[in-house]
Amino acid sequence: MALGKLSAFLDSEPVVLVPPDHRLALKDLDNVRVQADDVNTWIRPKPSVKDSLKQYIWDHSQLRSWKVTESRRMGYNDKGVFIHEDHVKRYFGIVRKFASPGLIAAAPEAVPEFRMPADEDRDDRVL
């Protein structure tokens, strides 16, 4: 996907990777994010991916794997809920500020927040 097209879907907010036991949290489709093809960037899902996720979560979430089409599979494993297409497995997450306390406790942020140490915690020594 070209950067111009991808930028419409990019999201810079912290995302929590949804573990399999919390997969029903993905019913909050407005706050769902999916890994981009590089699996390092979180993006808003395209309408077709959102539709597949909705159908999976509402009708097939008890299945570890569900074949949507010949080229798309939805499912979950120990890491989380995924979409598998074009030989790439991408996971789903929820924007942290919209995640439930239970979900936040169960899953670390997909991209941890960086916090600058307080002055008293800093070690300015040169080794």
PDB file of C-alpha atoms in Angstrom:
ATOM      1  CA  MET A   1       0.000   0.000   0.000  1.00  0.00           C
ATOM      2  CA  ALA A   2       1.417   3.391  -0.949  1.00  0.00           C
ATOM      3  CA  LEU A   3       2.178   5.811   1.894  1.00  0.00           C
ATOM      4  CA  GLY A   4      -0.496   8.247   0.677  1.00  0.00           C
ATOM      5  CA  LYS A   5      -3.165   5.557   0.884  1.00  0.00           C
ATOM      6  CA  LEU A   6      -1.804   4.178   4.166  1.00  0.00           C
ATOM      7  CA  SER A   7      -1.732   7.582   5.873  1.00  0.00           C
ATOM      8  CA  ALA A   8      -5.541   7.735   5.781  1.00  0.00           C
ATOM      9  CA  PHE A   9      -5.587   4.665   8.025  1.00  0.00           C
ATOM     10  CA  LEU A  10      -2.552   5.378  10.287  1.00  0.00           C
ATOM     11  CA  ASP A  11      -3.153   5.853  13.984  1.00  0.00           C
ATOM     12  CA  SER A  12      -0.659   7.164  16.509  1.00  0.00           C
ATOM     13  CA  GLU A  13      -2.630   6.452  19.701  1.00  0.00           C
ATOM     14  CA  PRO A  14      -1.393   3.681  22.031  1.00  0.00           C
ATOM     15  CA  VAL A  15      -3.016   0.344  21.223  1.00  0.00           C
ATOM     16  CA  VAL A  16      -3.600  -2.681  23.455  1.00  0.00           C
ATOM     17  CA  LEU A  17      -3.198  -6.053  21.739  1.00  0.00           C
ATOM     18  CA  VAL A  18      -6.381  -8.023  22.466  1.00  0.00           C
ATOM     19  CA  PRO A  19      -5.625 -11.459  23.971  1.00  0.00           C
ATOM     20  CA  PRO A  20      -7.810 -14.393  22.909  1.00  0.00           C
ATOM     21  CA  ASP A  21      -9.771 -14.561  26.173  1.00  0.00           C
ATOM     22  CA  HIS A  22     -10.899 -10.950  25.618  1.00  0.00           C
ATOM     23  CA  ARG A  23     -11.749 -11.276  21.909  1.00  0.00           C
ATOM     24  CA  LEU A  24     -15.334 -10.095  22.425  1.00  0.00           C
ATOM     25  CA  ALA A  25     -13.883  -6.650  23.246  1.00  0.00           C
ATOM     26  CA  LEU A  26     -13.387  -6.373  19.494  1.00  0.00           C
ATOM     27  CA  LYS A  27     -17.132  -5.748  19.161  1.00  0.00           C
ATOM     28  CA  ASP A  28     -16.167  -2.095  19.724  1.00  0.00           C
ATOM     29  CA  LEU A  29     -15.422  -1.775  16.003  1.00  0.00           C
ATOM     30  CA  ASP A  30     -14.939   2.011  16.081  1.00  0.00           C
ATOM     31  CA  ASN A  31     -11.879   1.628  18.313  1.00  0.00           C
ATOM     32  CA  VAL A  32     -10.371  -1.493  16.745  1.00  0.00           C
ATOM     33  CA  ARG A  33      -6.969  -1.267  15.094  1.00  0.00           C
ATOM     34  CA  VAL A  34      -5.100  -3.873  13.068  1.00  0.00           C
ATOM     35  CA  GLN A  35      -1.420  -4.269  12.383  1.00  0.00           C
ATOM     36  CA  ALA A  36      -0.314  -2.943   8.997  1.00  0.00           C
ATOM     37  CA  ASP A  37       1.490  -5.276   6.605  1.00  0.00           C
ATOM     38  CA  ASP A  38       4.779  -4.366   8.316  1.00  0.00           C
ATOM     39  CA  VAL A  39       3.235  -5.666  11.616  1.00  0.00           C
ATOM     40  CA  ASN A  40       4.877  -2.749  13.460  1.00  0.00           C
ATOM     41  CA  THR A  41       2.342  -0.047  12.665  1.00  0.00           C
ATOM     42  CA  TRP A  42      -1.282   0.094  13.830  1.00  0.00           C
ATOM     43  CA  ILE A  43      -3.918   1.218  11.350  1.00  0.00           C
ATOM     44  CA  ARG A  44      -7.688   1.517  11.191  1.00  0.00           C
ATOM     45  CA  PRO A  45      -9.064  -1.569   9.452  1.00  0.00           C
ATOM     46  CA  LYS A  46     -10.389  -1.190   5.920  1.00  0.00           C
ATOM     47  CA  PRO A  47     -14.167  -1.674   5.613  1.00  0.00           C
ATOM     48  CA  SER A  48     -13.781  -5.205   4.218  1.00  0.00           C
ATOM     49  CA  VAL A  49     -11.535  -6.227   7.152  1.00  0.00           C
ATOM     50  CA  LYS A  50     -13.953  -4.612   9.615  1.00  0.00           C
ATOM     51  CA  ASP A  51     -16.846  -6.548   8.041  1.00  0.00           C
ATOM     52  CA  SER A  52     -14.928  -9.832   8.293  1.00  0.00           C
ATOM     53  CA  LEU A  53     -14.008  -9.127  11.934  1.00  0.00           C
ATOM     54  CA  LYS A  54     -17.618  -8.281  12.770  1.00  0.00           C
ATOM     55  CA  GLN A  55     -18.870 -11.506  11.199  1.00  0.00           C
ATOM     56  CA  TYR A  56     -16.171 -13.520  12.993  1.00  0.00           C
ATOM     57  CA  ILE A  57     -16.771 -11.972  16.431  1.00  0.00           C
ATOM     58  CA  TRP A  58     -20.574 -12.097  16.258  1.00  0.00           C
ATOM     59  CA  ASP A  59     -20.998 -15.501  14.590  1.00  0.00           C
ATOM     60  CA  HIS A  60     -17.790 -17.562  14.758  1.00  0.00           C
ATOM     61  CA  SER A  61     -15.696 -16.381  17.735  1.00  0.00           C
ATOM     62  CA  GLN A  62     -15.852 -19.820  19.368  1.00  0.00           C
ATOM     63  CA  LEU A  63     -13.792 -21.179  16.427  1.00  0.00           C
ATOM     64  CA  ARG A  64     -10.012 -20.937  16.614  1.00  0.00           C
ATOM     65  CA  SER A  65      -9.952 -20.438  12.848  1.00  0.00           C
ATOM     66  CA  TRP A  66     -12.625 -19.461  10.342  1.00  0.00           C
ATOM     67  CA  LYS A  67     -12.198 -19.219   6.584  1.00  0.00           C
ATOM     68  CA  VAL A  68     -13.852 -16.021   5.355  1.00  0.00           C
ATOM     69  CA  THR A  69     -12.835 -16.414   1.694  1.00  0.00           C
ATOM     70  CA  GLU A  70     -10.267 -18.419  -0.231  1.00  0.00           C
ATOM     71  CA  SER A  71      -7.652 -15.792   0.614  1.00  0.00           C
ATOM     72  CA  ARG A  72      -8.735 -14.611   4.091  1.00  0.00           C
ATOM     73  CA  ARG A  73      -8.874 -16.415   7.420  1.00  0.00           C
ATOM     74  CA  MET A  74      -9.807 -15.043  10.850  1.00  0.00           C
ATOM     75  CA  GLY A  75      -8.971 -16.678  14.142  1.00  0.00           C
ATOM     76  CA  TYR A  76      -7.132 -16.559  17.416  1.00  0.00           C
ATOM     77  CA  ASN A  77      -4.102 -18.165  19.012  1.00  0.00           C
ATOM     78  CA  ASP A  78      -2.170 -17.697  22.258  1.00  0.00           C
ATOM     79  CA  LYS A  79      -1.035 -14.229  21.166  1.00  0.00           C
ATOM     80  CA  GLY A  80      -4.390 -12.755  20.110  1.00  0.00           C
ATOM     81  CA  VAL A  81      -7.048 -12.419  17.427  1.00  0.00           C
ATOM     82  CA  PHE A  82      -5.728 -12.266  13.872  1.00  0.00           C
ATOM     83  CA  ILE A  83      -6.511 -11.917  10.211  1.00  0.00           C
ATOM     84  CA  HIS A  84      -4.417 -14.060   7.887  1.00  0.00           C
ATOM     85  CA  GLU A  85      -4.183 -13.115   4.226  1.00  0.00           C
ATOM     86  CA  ASP A  86      -1.427 -12.922   1.611  1.00  0.00           C
ATOM     87  CA  HIS A  87       0.754 -15.138   3.832  1.00  0.00           C
ATOM     88  CA  VAL A  88       0.773 -12.484   6.587  1.00  0.00           C
ATOM     89  CA  LYS A  89      -0.823 -12.821  10.018  1.00  0.00           C
ATOM     90  CA  ARG A  90      -1.843  -9.459  11.502  1.00  0.00           C
ATOM     91  CA  TYR A  91      -3.304  -9.000  14.984  1.00  0.00           C
ATOM     92  CA  PHE A  92      -6.115  -6.785  16.253  1.00  0.00           C
ATOM     93  CA  GLY A  93      -5.975  -4.310  19.096  1.00  0.00           C
ATOM     94  CA  ILE A  94      -8.085  -1.663  20.816  1.00  0.00           C
ATOM     95  CA  VAL A  95      -7.144   1.978  21.323  1.00  0.00           C
ATOM     96  CA  ARG A  96      -5.936   2.042  24.934  1.00  0.00           C
ATOM     97  CA  LYS A  97      -8.120   4.917  26.129  1.00  0.00           C
ATOM     98  CA  PHE A  98     -11.218   2.940  25.074  1.00  0.00           C
ATOM     99  CA  ALA A  99     -10.090  -0.429  26.491  1.00  0.00           C
ATOM    100  CA  SER A 100     -11.736  -1.764  29.636  1.00  0.00           C
ATOM    101  CA  PRO A 101      -9.687  -1.970  32.854  1.00  0.00           C
ATOM    102  CA  GLY A 102      -9.876  -5.773  32.618  1.00  0.00           C
ATOM    103  CA  LEU A 103      -8.472  -5.748  29.102  1.00  0.00           C
ATOM    104  CA  ILE A 104      -5.673  -3.353  30.058  1.00  0.00           C
ATOM    105  CA  ALA A 105      -4.742  -5.575  33.003  1.00  0.00           C
ATOM    106  CA  ALA A 106      -4.740  -8.688  30.795  1.00  0.00           C
ATOM    107  CA  ALA A 107      -2.696  -7.287  27.920  1.00  0.00           C
ATOM    108  CA  PRO A 108       0.312  -5.017  27.680  1.00  0.00           C
ATOM    109  CA  GLU A 109       0.323  -2.142  25.226  1.00  0.00           C
ATOM    110  CA  ALA A 110       1.322  -3.239  21.768  1.00  0.00           C
ATOM    111  CA  VAL A 111       3.720  -0.293  21.662  1.00  0.00           C
ATOM    112  CA  PRO A 112       4.738   0.550  25.239  1.00  0.00           C
ATOM    113  CA  GLU A 113       4.601   4.198  26.248  1.00  0.00           C
ATOM    114  CA  PHE A 114       8.014   5.799  26.713  1.00  0.00           C
ATOM    115  CA  ARG A 115       8.360   7.725  29.941  1.00  0.00           C
ATOM    116  CA  MET A 116      11.341   9.942  30.639  1.00  0.00           C
ATOM    117  CA  PRO A 117      12.924   9.121  34.032  1.00  0.00           C
ATOM    118  CA  ALA A 118      12.588  11.729  36.753  1.00  0.00           C
ATOM    119  CA  ASP A 119      15.727  13.772  37.473  1.00  0.00           C
ATOM    120  CA  GLU A 120      16.500  11.805  40.636  1.00  0.00           C
ATOM    121  CA  ASP A 121      16.269   8.514  38.673  1.00  0.00           C
ATOM    122  CA  ARG A 122      18.606   9.581  35.911  1.00  0.00           C
ATOM    123  CA  ASP A 123      22.144   8.359  35.784  1.00  0.00           C
ATOM    124  CA  ASP A 124      24.192  10.983  33.954  1.00  0.00           C
ATOM    125  CA  ARG A 125      27.477   9.194  34.466  1.00  0.00           C
ATOM    126  CA  VAL A 126      29.519   8.358  31.407  1.00  0.00           C
ATOM    127  CA  LEU A 127      30.753   4.797  31.386  1.00  0.00           C
TER     128      LEU A 127
END
